[in-house]
Short mmCIF file of C-alpha atoms in Angstrom, two decimals:
data_model
loop_
_atom_site.label_atom_id
_atom_site.label_comp_id
_atom_site.label_asym_id
_atom_site.label_seq_id
_atom_site.Cartn_x
_atom_site.Cartn_y
_atom_site.Cartn_z
CA MET B 1 -46.43 -10.00 17.00
CA ASP B 2 -44.13 -8.74 19.78
CA ILE B 3 -41.69 -6.89 17.75
CA GLU B 4 -39.60 -5.96 20.95
CA ALA B 5 -39.26 -9.56 21.78
CA LEU B 6 -38.38 -10.59 18.20
CA PHE B 7 -35.76 -7.96 17.68
CA ARG B 8 -34.16 -8.97 21.09
CA LEU B 9 -34.10 -12.61 20.21
CA ALA B 10 -32.39 -11.88 16.96
CA ALA B 11 -29.92 -9.56 18.93
CA GLU B 12 -29.28 -12.27 21.27
CA ASN B 13 -28.33 -14.92 18.77
CA ALA B 14 -26.06 -12.30 17.11
CA ALA B 15 -24.30 -11.54 20.39
CA ARG B 16 -24.02 -15.10 21.06
CA PHE B 17 -22.16 -15.64 17.91
CA ARG B 18 -19.88 -12.96 18.34
CA ASN B 19 -19.32 -13.63 21.98
CA GLY B 20 -18.14 -17.31 20.75
CA VAL B 21 -15.37 -16.06 18.58
CA ALA B 22 -12.38 -17.12 20.93
CA GLU B 23 -13.84 -20.62 20.91
CA ARG B 24 -14.86 -21.17 17.47
CA PRO B 25 -12.55 -22.56 14.91
CA HIS B 26 -11.69 -20.21 11.94
CA ARG B 27 -13.77 -22.49 9.45
CA PRO B 28 -17.29 -23.43 8.98
CA LEU B 29 -18.41 -26.55 11.00
CA ARG B 30 -20.47 -27.75 7.92
CA ASP B 31 -19.81 -27.91 4.26
CA TYR B 32 -22.23 -26.51 1.31
CA ALA B 33 -23.79 -29.83 0.96
CA GLY B 34 -24.44 -30.34 4.42
CA SER B 35 -25.88 -26.56 4.57
CA ILE B 36 -28.26 -27.49 1.63
CA ASP B 37 -29.68 -30.45 3.60
CA ALA B 38 -30.06 -28.12 6.78
CA PHE B 39 -32.28 -25.83 4.90
CA ASP B 40 -33.94 -27.87 2.26
CA GLU B 41 -37.57 -28.59 2.60
CA ALA B 42 -41.10 -28.41 0.73
CA LEU B 43 -42.26 -24.84 0.13
CA PRO B 44 -44.24 -23.94 3.42
CA GLU B 45 -47.93 -24.00 2.88
CA GLY B 46 -48.69 -21.80 5.98
CA PRO B 47 -47.14 -19.41 8.30
CA ALA B 48 -44.53 -19.87 10.93
CA GLU B 49 -44.42 -18.37 14.40
CA ALA B 50 -41.88 -15.37 14.39
CA ASN B 51 -39.87 -16.24 17.23
CA ALA B 52 -39.55 -19.83 16.60
CA LEU B 53 -38.77 -19.12 12.97
CA ILE B 54 -35.67 -16.74 14.04
CA SER B 55 -34.47 -19.36 16.67
CA ASP B 56 -34.87 -22.12 13.92
CA LEU B 57 -32.77 -19.73 11.42
CA ALA B 58 -30.18 -19.13 13.63
CA ALA B 59 -29.87 -22.77 14.63
CA ARG B 60 -29.82 -24.09 11.06
CA ALA B 61 -27.38 -21.38 9.90
CA ASP B 62 -24.74 -21.33 12.68
CA PRO B 63 -22.56 -24.82 11.54
CA GLY B 64 -22.32 -23.09 8.30
CA LEU B 65 -21.07 -19.85 9.21
CA HIS B 66 -17.45 -18.92 8.63
CA LEU B 67 -15.61 -16.77 11.30
CA MET B 68 -14.98 -14.06 8.93
CA ALA B 69 -15.26 -11.69 12.03
CA GLY B 70 -12.49 -13.69 13.92
CA PRO B 71 -9.03 -12.33 14.56
CA ARG B 72 -7.06 -14.64 12.47
CA PHE B 73 -9.07 -14.82 9.26
CA PHE B 74 -6.55 -14.31 6.61
CA GLY B 75 -7.94 -16.01 3.59
CA TRP B 76 -9.11 -12.84 1.86
CA VAL B 77 -8.89 -8.98 2.46
CA ILE B 78 -12.08 -9.00 4.54
CA GLY B 79 -12.73 -6.79 7.55
CA GLY B 80 -14.28 -7.70 10.80
CA SER B 81 -17.79 -6.13 10.67
CA HIS B 82 -17.15 -4.18 13.89
CA PRO B 83 -20.03 -4.42 16.37
CA VAL B 84 -20.63 -0.68 16.04
CA GLY B 85 -21.07 -0.82 12.39
CA VAL B 86 -23.24 -4.26 12.75
CA ALA B 87 -25.48 -2.07 15.51
CA ALA B 88 -25.83 0.88 13.11
CA ASP B 89 -26.80 -1.62 10.29
CA MET B 90 -29.26 -3.45 12.56
CA LEU B 91 -30.95 -0.15 12.89
CA THR B 92 -30.62 0.74 9.18
CA SER B 93 -32.74 -2.50 8.52
CA ALA B 94 -35.15 -1.61 11.00
CA TRP B 95 -35.66 1.82 9.86
CA GLY B 96 -36.59 0.25 6.34
CA GLN B 97 -35.34 3.37 4.40
CA ASN B 98 -35.28 3.29 0.78
CA ALA B 99 -32.14 5.59 0.23
CA GLY B 100 -33.20 6.61 -3.27
CA ASN B 101 -33.56 10.13 -2.86
CA HIS B 102 -33.53 13.17 -0.06
CA THR B 103 -37.24 13.66 -0.10
CA ALA B 104 -38.18 9.94 0.61
CA ALA B 105 -35.42 9.41 3.11
CA PRO B 106 -33.97 12.72 4.48
CA SER B 107 -31.95 11.31 7.22
CA ALA B 108 -30.37 8.56 4.94
CA ALA B 109 -29.36 11.15 2.32
CA ALA B 110 -28.05 13.70 4.90
CA VAL B 111 -25.76 10.92 6.62
CA GLU B 112 -24.30 10.02 3.27
CA ALA B 113 -23.55 13.67 2.48
CA VAL B 114 -21.64 13.96 5.69
CA ALA B 115 -19.98 10.63 5.66
CA ALA B 116 -18.78 11.18 2.15
CA ARG B 117 -17.07 14.39 3.36
CA TRP B 118 -15.47 12.72 6.02
CA LEU B 119 -14.34 9.85 3.51
CA LEU B 120 -12.60 12.41 1.44
CA GLN B 121 -10.81 13.91 4.62
CA LEU B 122 -9.83 10.67 5.73
CA LEU B 123 -8.33 9.33 2.31
CA HIS B 124 -6.87 13.00 1.44
CA LEU B 125 -8.77 13.15 -1.75
CA PRO B 126 -10.08 16.31 -3.28
CA GLY B 127 -13.12 17.94 -1.48
CA GLU B 128 -14.89 18.58 -4.73
CA CYS B 129 -15.16 14.74 -5.38
CA SER B 130 -18.63 13.05 -5.37
CA VAL B 131 -19.10 9.83 -3.63
CA GLY B 132 -21.48 7.09 -4.32
CA PHE B 133 -22.25 4.54 -1.51
CA VAL B 134 -22.28 0.91 -3.28
CA THR B 135 -22.09 -2.77 -2.34
CA GLY B 136 -18.29 -2.91 -2.70
CA ALA B 137 -15.21 -2.35 -4.82
CA THR B 138 -16.47 -4.33 -7.64
CA VAL B 139 -19.54 -1.86 -8.15
CA ALA B 140 -17.29 0.99 -7.07
CA ASN B 141 -14.99 0.16 -10.06
CA PHE B 142 -18.04 -0.23 -12.39
CA THR B 143 -19.45 3.42 -11.34
CA CYS B 144 -16.25 5.06 -11.68
CA LEU B 145 -15.56 3.50 -15.15
CA ALA B 146 -18.98 4.55 -16.34
CA ALA B 147 -18.18 7.84 -15.49
CA ALA B 148 -14.75 7.58 -17.12
CA ARG B 149 -16.34 5.87 -20.23
CA GLY B 150 -18.82 9.03 -20.68
CA ALA B 151 -16.22 11.47 -19.90
CA VAL B 152 -13.56 10.57 -22.55
CA LEU B 153 -16.13 10.04 -25.21
CA ARG B 154 -17.73 13.47 -24.62
CA ARG B 155 -14.21 15.03 -25.37
CA TYR B 156 -14.67 13.28 -28.83
CA GLY B 157 -18.06 14.54 -29.39
CA TRP B 158 -19.95 11.36 -28.56
CA ASP B 159 -22.66 10.96 -25.84
CA ALA B 160 -22.41 7.16 -24.85
CA ASP B 161 -25.05 7.55 -21.91
CA ALA B 162 -27.69 8.60 -24.67
CA ARG B 163 -26.24 6.80 -27.80
CA GLY B 164 -24.44 3.73 -26.37
CA LEU B 165 -21.34 2.51 -27.78
CA PHE B 166 -22.80 1.54 -31.28
CA GLY B 167 -20.56 3.57 -33.52
CA ALA B 168 -18.68 5.40 -30.83
CA PRO B 169 -14.83 6.17 -31.10
CA PRO B 170 -13.03 3.20 -29.71
CA ILE B 171 -11.68 3.68 -26.17
CA THR B 172 -8.32 2.41 -25.37
CA VAL B 173 -8.02 0.94 -22.08
CA LEU B 174 -4.59 0.53 -20.35
CA ILE B 175 -4.05 -1.65 -17.04
CA GLY B 176 -1.46 -3.40 -15.15
CA ASP B 177 -0.90 -7.14 -15.98
CA ASP B 178 -1.53 -7.85 -12.15
CA ALA B 179 -4.60 -5.83 -11.88
CA HIS B 180 -7.60 -7.31 -9.65
CA THR B 181 -10.08 -9.59 -11.66
CA THR B 182 -12.90 -7.45 -10.56
CA VAL B 183 -11.72 -4.59 -12.60
CA PHE B 184 -11.73 -6.68 -15.61
CA SER B 185 -15.43 -7.82 -14.63
CA ALA B 186 -16.25 -4.06 -14.51
CA LEU B 187 -14.98 -3.43 -18.03
CA GLN B 188 -17.12 -6.47 -19.26
CA PHE B 189 -20.22 -5.00 -17.76
CA LEU B 190 -19.44 -1.60 -19.48
CA GLY B 191 -19.25 -3.17 -22.91
CA LEU B 192 -15.40 -2.42 -22.97
CA GLY B 193 -14.41 -6.05 -22.80
CA HIS B 194 -12.17 -7.80 -20.26
CA ASP B 195 -9.77 -8.85 -23.15
CA ARG B 196 -10.01 -5.81 -25.20
CA VAL B 197 -7.17 -3.95 -23.18
CA ILE B 198 -3.68 -3.01 -23.05
CA ARG B 199 -1.89 -4.94 -20.45
CA VAL B 200 0.92 -3.26 -19.24
CA ALA B 201 4.14 -5.27 -18.00
CA THR B 202 4.67 -5.32 -14.05
CA ASP B 203 7.45 -5.82 -11.85
CA GLY B 204 8.06 -8.53 -9.26
CA GLU B 205 5.86 -6.80 -6.87
CA GLY B 206 2.86 -6.41 -9.31
CA ARG B 207 3.63 -2.62 -9.94
CA ILE B 208 3.10 -1.16 -13.52
CA ARG B 209 6.53 -0.42 -14.83
CA ALA B 210 6.83 3.00 -16.00
CA GLN B 211 8.79 2.50 -19.24
CA ALA B 212 6.25 -0.08 -20.27
CA PHE B 213 3.31 2.36 -19.56
CA GLU B 214 5.14 5.21 -21.35
CA GLU B 215 5.61 2.75 -24.22
CA ALA B 216 1.99 1.54 -24.42
CA LEU B 217 0.81 5.26 -24.17
CA SER B 218 2.93 6.17 -27.03
CA GLY B 219 0.57 4.25 -29.56
CA VAL B 220 -2.72 5.91 -27.91
CA ASP B 221 -4.73 8.06 -30.31
CA GLY B 222 -8.16 8.90 -29.02
CA PRO B 223 -10.06 8.40 -25.84
CA ALA B 224 -8.30 6.59 -23.26
CA ILE B 225 -8.55 5.16 -19.74
CA ALA B 226 -5.69 4.23 -17.41
CA ILE B 227 -6.39 2.01 -14.48
CA LEU B 228 -3.79 2.09 -11.63
CA GLN B 229 -3.62 0.05 -8.46
CA ALA B 230 -3.39 0.88 -4.71
CA GLY B 231 -2.68 -2.38 -3.07
CA GLN B 232 -1.99 -5.53 -5.14
CA ILE B 233 -4.09 -8.21 -4.12
CA ASN B 234 -1.22 -10.60 -3.29
CA THR B 235 1.78 -8.25 -2.50
CA GLY B 236 -0.04 -5.08 -1.07
CA ALA B 237 2.25 -3.01 -3.70
CA PHE B 238 1.22 0.36 -5.02
CA ASP B 239 1.74 1.93 -8.57
CA ASP B 240 4.09 4.70 -8.87
CA PHE B 241 1.28 7.36 -9.02
CA HIS B 242 3.69 10.25 -9.25
CA ALA B 243 5.19 8.92 -12.39
CA LEU B 244 2.26 7.24 -14.14
CA ILE B 245 -0.47 9.75 -13.77
CA PRO B 246 1.13 12.63 -15.42
CA LEU B 247 2.01 10.32 -18.44
CA ALA B 248 -1.45 9.14 -18.63
CA LYS B 249 -2.78 12.74 -18.34
CA GLY B 250 -0.25 13.76 -21.04
CA LYS B 251 -2.39 11.65 -23.39
CA GLY B 252 -5.71 13.01 -22.14
CA ALA B 253 -6.61 9.73 -20.58
CA TRP B 254 -8.87 9.39 -17.50
CA VAL B 255 -6.90 7.91 -14.57
CA HIS B 256 -8.93 5.43 -12.36
CA VAL B 257 -7.36 3.91 -9.15
CA ASP B 258 -8.56 0.60 -7.96
CA GLY B 259 -7.97 0.85 -4.18
CA ALA B 260 -10.21 -1.51 -2.69
CA PHE B 261 -8.16 -1.71 0.61
CA GLY B 262 -4.88 -0.21 -0.35
CA LEU B 263 -6.20 3.39 -0.73
CA TRP B 264 -7.01 3.30 3.05
CA ALA B 265 -2.97 3.74 3.42
CA SER B 266 -3.72 7.27 2.88
CA ALA B 267 -5.46 7.42 6.11
CA SER B 268 -2.47 6.38 8.03
CA PRO B 269 0.31 9.00 8.46
CA GLU B 270 2.84 6.28 8.73
CA ARG B 271 1.88 4.61 5.62
CA ARG B 272 0.33 7.58 3.46
CA ALA B 273 3.67 7.73 1.32
CA LEU B 274 2.71 4.39 -0.06
CA ALA B 275 -0.06 6.29 -2.02
CA ALA B 276 1.67 9.55 -2.88
CA GLY B 277 0.44 11.10 -5.80
CA VAL B 278 -3.02 9.32 -5.73
CA GLU B 279 -4.95 12.24 -5.17
CA ASP B 280 -4.09 13.34 -8.70
CA ALA B 281 -6.44 10.65 -10.39
CA ASP B 282 -9.74 11.10 -11.76
CA SER B 283 -11.55 8.70 -9.92
CA TRP B 284 -11.02 5.99 -7.03
CA ALA B 285 -12.74 2.71 -5.81
CA THR B 286 -12.39 1.57 -2.29
CA ASP B 287 -14.35 -0.82 0.26
CA GLY B 288 -15.96 0.05 3.54
CA HIS B 289 -16.26 -3.46 4.62
CA LYS B 290 -12.46 -3.95 4.52
CA TRP B 291 -10.59 -1.48 6.53
CA LEU B 292 -13.30 0.68 7.86
CA GLN B 293 -14.89 -2.57 9.30
CA THR B 294 -18.36 -1.59 8.17
CA PRO B 295 -20.83 -4.85 7.66
CA TYR B 296 -21.23 -5.79 4.33
CA ASP B 297 -22.30 -4.37 1.80
CA SER B 298 -20.26 -1.23 1.78
CA GLY B 299 -18.18 0.37 -0.95
CA TYR B 300 -17.48 3.69 -2.29
CA ALA B 301 -17.03 5.30 -5.96
CA ILE B 302 -15.11 8.40 -5.58
CA VAL B 303 -15.25 10.79 -8.72
CA ARG B 304 -13.58 14.00 -9.18
CA ASP B 305 -15.80 15.30 -11.81
CA GLU B 306 -19.18 15.13 -10.15
CA LEU B 307 -21.15 16.04 -13.16
CA ALA B 308 -19.46 12.95 -15.18
CA HIS B 309 -20.54 10.86 -12.13
CA ARG B 310 -24.12 11.89 -12.23
CA ARG B 311 -24.38 11.62 -16.09
CA ALA B 312 -23.33 8.07 -15.76
CA MET B 313 -25.65 7.14 -12.96
CA THR B 314 -28.58 9.50 -12.56
CA ILE B 315 -32.06 7.58 -12.79
CA ALA B 316 -34.87 10.14 -13.66
CA ALA B 317 -38.51 9.73 -13.64
CA SER B 318 -41.66 12.08 -13.28
CA TYR B 319 -42.58 10.62 -10.13
CA LEU B 320 -39.30 11.04 -8.40
CA PRO B 321 -38.69 14.56 -6.57
CA LEU B 322 -35.72 16.66 -8.05
CA ALA B 323 -32.69 17.58 -5.94
CA GLY B 324 -32.33 21.42 -5.65
CA GLU B 325 -29.49 23.51 -4.67
CA GLY B 326 -27.62 22.38 -1.56
CA GLU B 327 -29.56 19.01 -1.87
CA ARG B 328 -28.21 15.64 -2.68
CA ASP B 329 -29.89 12.31 -3.97
CA PRO B 330 -27.87 9.08 -2.95
CA SER B 331 -29.40 7.46 -6.24
CA HIS B 332 -27.58 9.96 -8.66
CA TYR B 333 -24.29 8.50 -7.57
CA VAL B 334 -24.96 4.59 -7.91
CA PRO B 335 -26.37 2.16 -10.18
CA GLU B 336 -29.48 1.46 -8.18
CA LEU B 337 -32.62 3.31 -7.35
CA SER B 338 -33.89 1.24 -4.49
CA ARG B 339 -31.32 0.19 -2.21
CA ARG B 340 -30.65 -0.03 1.60
CA ALA B 341 -29.23 3.26 3.35
CA ARG B 342 -25.61 2.33 3.45
CA GLY B 343 -24.38 5.70 4.85
CA PHE B 344 -25.50 5.10 8.38
CA ALA B 345 -22.80 2.18 9.27
CA THR B 346 -20.09 4.27 7.55
CA TRP B 347 -21.09 7.41 9.62
CA ALA B 348 -21.24 5.30 12.74
CA MET B 349 -17.71 3.57 12.23
CA ILE B 350 -15.91 6.93 11.29
CA LYS B 351 -17.61 8.64 14.44
CA HIS B 352 -16.82 5.58 16.60
CA LEU B 353 -13.20 5.22 15.59
CA GLY B 354 -12.13 8.91 14.59
CA ARG B 355 -9.33 9.84 12.30
CA HIS B 356 -6.88 8.47 14.80
CA GLY B 357 -8.53 5.39 15.69
CA ILE B 358 -8.81 4.35 11.95
CA ALA B 359 -5.01 5.25 11.54
CA GLU B 360 -4.09 3.34 14.69
CA MET B 361 -6.11 0.15 13.18
CA ILE B 362 -4.28 0.00 9.98
CA ASP B 363 -0.96 0.44 11.53
CA ARG B 364 -1.75 -2.14 13.93
CA ASN B 365 -2.61 -4.79 11.20
CA CYS B 366 0.26 -3.72 9.19
CA ALA B 367 2.66 -4.46 11.97
CA ALA B 368 0.98 -7.55 12.61
CA ALA B 369 1.66 -8.63 8.87
CA ALA B 370 5.14 -7.62 9.15
CA ALA B 371 5.75 -9.66 12.47
CA MET B 372 4.16 -12.66 10.88
CA ALA B 373 5.99 -12.52 7.88
CA ALA B 374 9.39 -11.91 9.86
CA MET B 375 8.43 -15.04 12.13
CA LEU B 376 7.72 -17.31 9.01
CA ALA B 377 10.99 -16.07 6.94
CA GLU B 378 13.25 -17.23 9.84
CA ARG B 379 12.21 -20.93 9.34
CA LYS B 380 14.30 -23.02 6.77
CA GLY B 381 12.03 -24.05 3.86
CA VAL B 382 9.61 -21.22 4.35
CA PHE B 383 10.14 -18.53 1.58
CA LEU B 384 8.74 -14.77 1.80
CA LEU B 385 7.94 -13.73 -1.80
CA ASN B 386 7.13 -9.94 -1.44
CA ASP B 387 8.14 -6.84 0.44
CA VAL B 388 5.55 -6.58 3.12
CA VAL B 389 4.97 -2.88 2.78
CA LEU B 390 1.20 -3.15 3.95
CA ASN B 391 -1.00 -6.03 4.93
CA GLN B 392 -0.44 -8.67 2.55
CA VAL B 393 2.03 -11.56 2.86
CA ILE B 394 2.66 -14.30 0.56
CA VAL B 395 4.83 -17.32 1.24
CA ARG B 396 5.58 -20.86 -0.14
CA PHE B 397 7.04 -23.90 1.40
CA GLY B 398 9.68 -26.17 0.19
CA ASN B 399 11.58 -25.97 -3.22
CA ALA B 400 10.58 -23.49 -6.26
CA GLY B 401 9.24 -26.56 -8.17
CA GLU B 402 5.99 -28.69 -8.41
CA GLU B 403 7.18 -30.17 -5.09
CA GLY B 404 7.04 -26.80 -3.38
CA ASP B 405 3.38 -26.17 -4.76
CA ARG B 406 2.15 -29.57 -3.67
CA LEU B 407 3.89 -28.85 -0.16
CA THR B 408 2.29 -25.38 -0.18
CA ARG B 409 -1.12 -26.64 -0.99
CA GLU B 410 -1.02 -29.26 1.76
CA VAL B 411 0.13 -26.81 4.28
CA ILE B 412 -3.13 -24.43 3.27
CA THR B 413 -5.19 -27.68 3.57
CA ALA B 414 -3.91 -28.45 6.95
CA LEU B 415 -4.42 -25.06 8.37
CA GLN B 416 -7.95 -24.92 6.94
CA GLY B 417 -8.73 -28.05 8.67
CA ASP B 418 -7.29 -27.23 11.96
CA GLY B 419 -9.29 -24.14 12.15
CA GLN B 420 -7.10 -22.19 14.42
CA ILE B 421 -6.61 -19.50 11.57
CA PHE B 422 -8.12 -19.42 8.14
CA VAL B 423 -5.61 -18.74 5.15
CA GLY B 424 -6.10 -19.16 1.35
CA GLY B 425 -4.08 -20.00 -1.62
CA ALA B 426 -3.17 -18.16 -4.97
CA GLN B 427 -1.21 -18.36 -7.99
CA TRP B 428 1.98 -15.84 -8.13
CA ARG B 429 4.15 -15.81 -11.01
CA GLY B 430 3.08 -19.51 -12.01
CA ARG B 431 3.40 -20.87 -8.68
CA GLN B 432 1.41 -21.96 -5.77
CA VAL B 433 1.47 -19.47 -2.60
CA MET B 434 -0.04 -19.07 0.66
CA ARG B 435 -1.65 -15.44 0.93
CA ILE B 436 -2.08 -13.92 4.36
CA SER B 437 -4.39 -10.88 4.41
CA VAL B 438 -4.49 -9.16 7.77
CA CYS B 439 -7.56 -6.84 7.76
CA ASN B 440 -9.49 -7.13 11.12
CA TYR B 441 -9.72 -4.71 13.65
CA GLN B 442 -8.99 -7.24 16.45
CA THR B 443 -5.75 -8.54 14.68
CA ASP B 444 -2.62 -7.25 16.72
CA LEU B 445 0.84 -8.67 17.40
CA HIS B 446 -0.48 -11.22 19.77
CA GLN B 447 -2.63 -12.86 17.12
CA ALA B 448 0.21 -12.73 14.68
CA GLU B 449 2.20 -14.71 17.03
CA ILE B 450 -0.64 -17.32 17.48
CA ALA B 451 -0.97 -17.56 13.60
CA ALA B 452 2.69 -17.91 12.91
CA ALA B 453 2.89 -20.52 15.09
CA ALA B 454 0.00 -22.28 13.65
CA ILE B 455 1.47 -22.13 10.07
CA LEU B 456 4.92 -23.26 11.21
CA SER B 457 3.16 -26.21 13.24
CA ALA B 458 1.30 -27.24 9.93
CA PHE B 459 4.38 -27.02 7.98
CA GLU B 460 6.28 -29.32 10.23
CA ARG B 461 3.51 -31.86 10.31
CA VAL B 462 3.08 -31.80 6.44
CA SER B 463 6.87 -32.02 5.97
CA ALA B 464 7.11 -34.90 8.23
CA GLY B 465 4.53 -36.73 6.61
CA ALA B 466 6.15 -36.33 3.35
CA ARG B 467 9.37 -37.89 4.54
#
C-alpha cells in the first residue's frame, strides 16, 4: 500500500469539499433515505483496493453532507471546523495515539497540559483548575457533575464513588427552567434524575430569577448542586453570577456552569462583563468545536477541585503506569481510558489564532448577529424576541397566535429548501420561533447582510403565497 498516495487522495478530497463552500448550498443534497440507499450493500466478502475505496467513500458521502463548515450555517451553535484544527486532527488520526496516560503517549499528554493552561487563561478561570478533554459539552457537564456529586456527598460522610447512591443522603439539584436539555441528560446518566430537580423560574430572556433562586434555596438542607448557565441556547442570556453564586455557596452548594458556547464571552474584552462572576463557580463545561472552531469532537470539563475531579474519573489498573509528581494522565479527568488525542487540535487552534484572534472572531460573530437582528427587525411583520447580547437571535413572523407559528415554520422550511442559508426552529415561551446561531469563523457583516436578505425574501414569498 502506498500510504503517501492514499493520504494525499484523502486530503485532496477534503480540500475539494472545503474549496467548494462558496458554491455549495447550505443543506444536504440528499436526505437520509437516499443516503442509506447510497451506502447499503451486502457485507463484503473480500478486500477492496485502498485508493478506490477512499474515492468511493467520498463520492457516496458527498451528497449527504451538510455544509456545517459554511459561513451561513445558523441552525445550531456549531463552529466551522477551522482548516488549521482539521489539519491538526488529520495528524492526530495518522499518529494513532491512545491518549490514556503520559507514559504511553507523552506528546498527547503534554499538549493537553499546555492547552489546558492556555484555556484557563483565555477564559479567565482559576489557574488551579483541572481540565478534562472530552467529546463535547454533554460529556463535560456529565464529568463536572460527577465531581460535584462526589464532593457534596463526601461533606456528609458518604463516598459515592465507592458505595454508589444506594442509601446515600439525597442531593438537591437546583436548575433554571430554561437550562439546556443536555444538562438534564447528564443528571439522568449520574443517577440524579432529570425530573428529580428543583426548576427555578426564569425571566423573559431565560435567566434565573434571583428571588426565585433564593426562595428555592431556603428549603435546602443537605448536599446540594446549583446549575447555572452562560449563554441560553435561544437568547444567549447569562445568569447573574454575582447574585446567584454567593446565595448557593451560602447553603454549601456546589455551583456548576453550563457554558457550552457562552463561556467564551470571557475571552472577549468587549463581552467579558456578560460572564462577570462566573469564575467564582466550582466547575464549568464548554465546547472547543463551537467558538474555538476545533473539529468534532472537542469539549472541556473544568473543575476547581482537582482532587474531586480525579476521584470521580480516575481509572486505575495494575498494568497502567502511575502518574508521578509533575505528571498528568489525561484519563484521570475524563470518563474514558482509550480515546483519541484531542489536545493537538485545541493546541493548534489557540496557537494559530492567539488570544487576540479568538477575541476578534467572537466579536465579529456577535456583531454579525446584532446586524442581522437589526435588519430583520426593521421589516413589518418580523418580530425580534430577544435582547441580542451575544450570538443568538430569535425571531418570528406574523401575529402572536397559531397563524404566526405556521408562518414561521413555513419561512424556515423555505429557507432550508433554498439552501442559501441554514436556520432552524425552536419553541420559545410556547410559540414557534426561528433561531439564528452565529458561530463560524467566516461569518462577518457581509455574510449577515446576505443572510438577512435571504430571510426577508423567504418571508415575502411565504406571505404572498398565504394571501
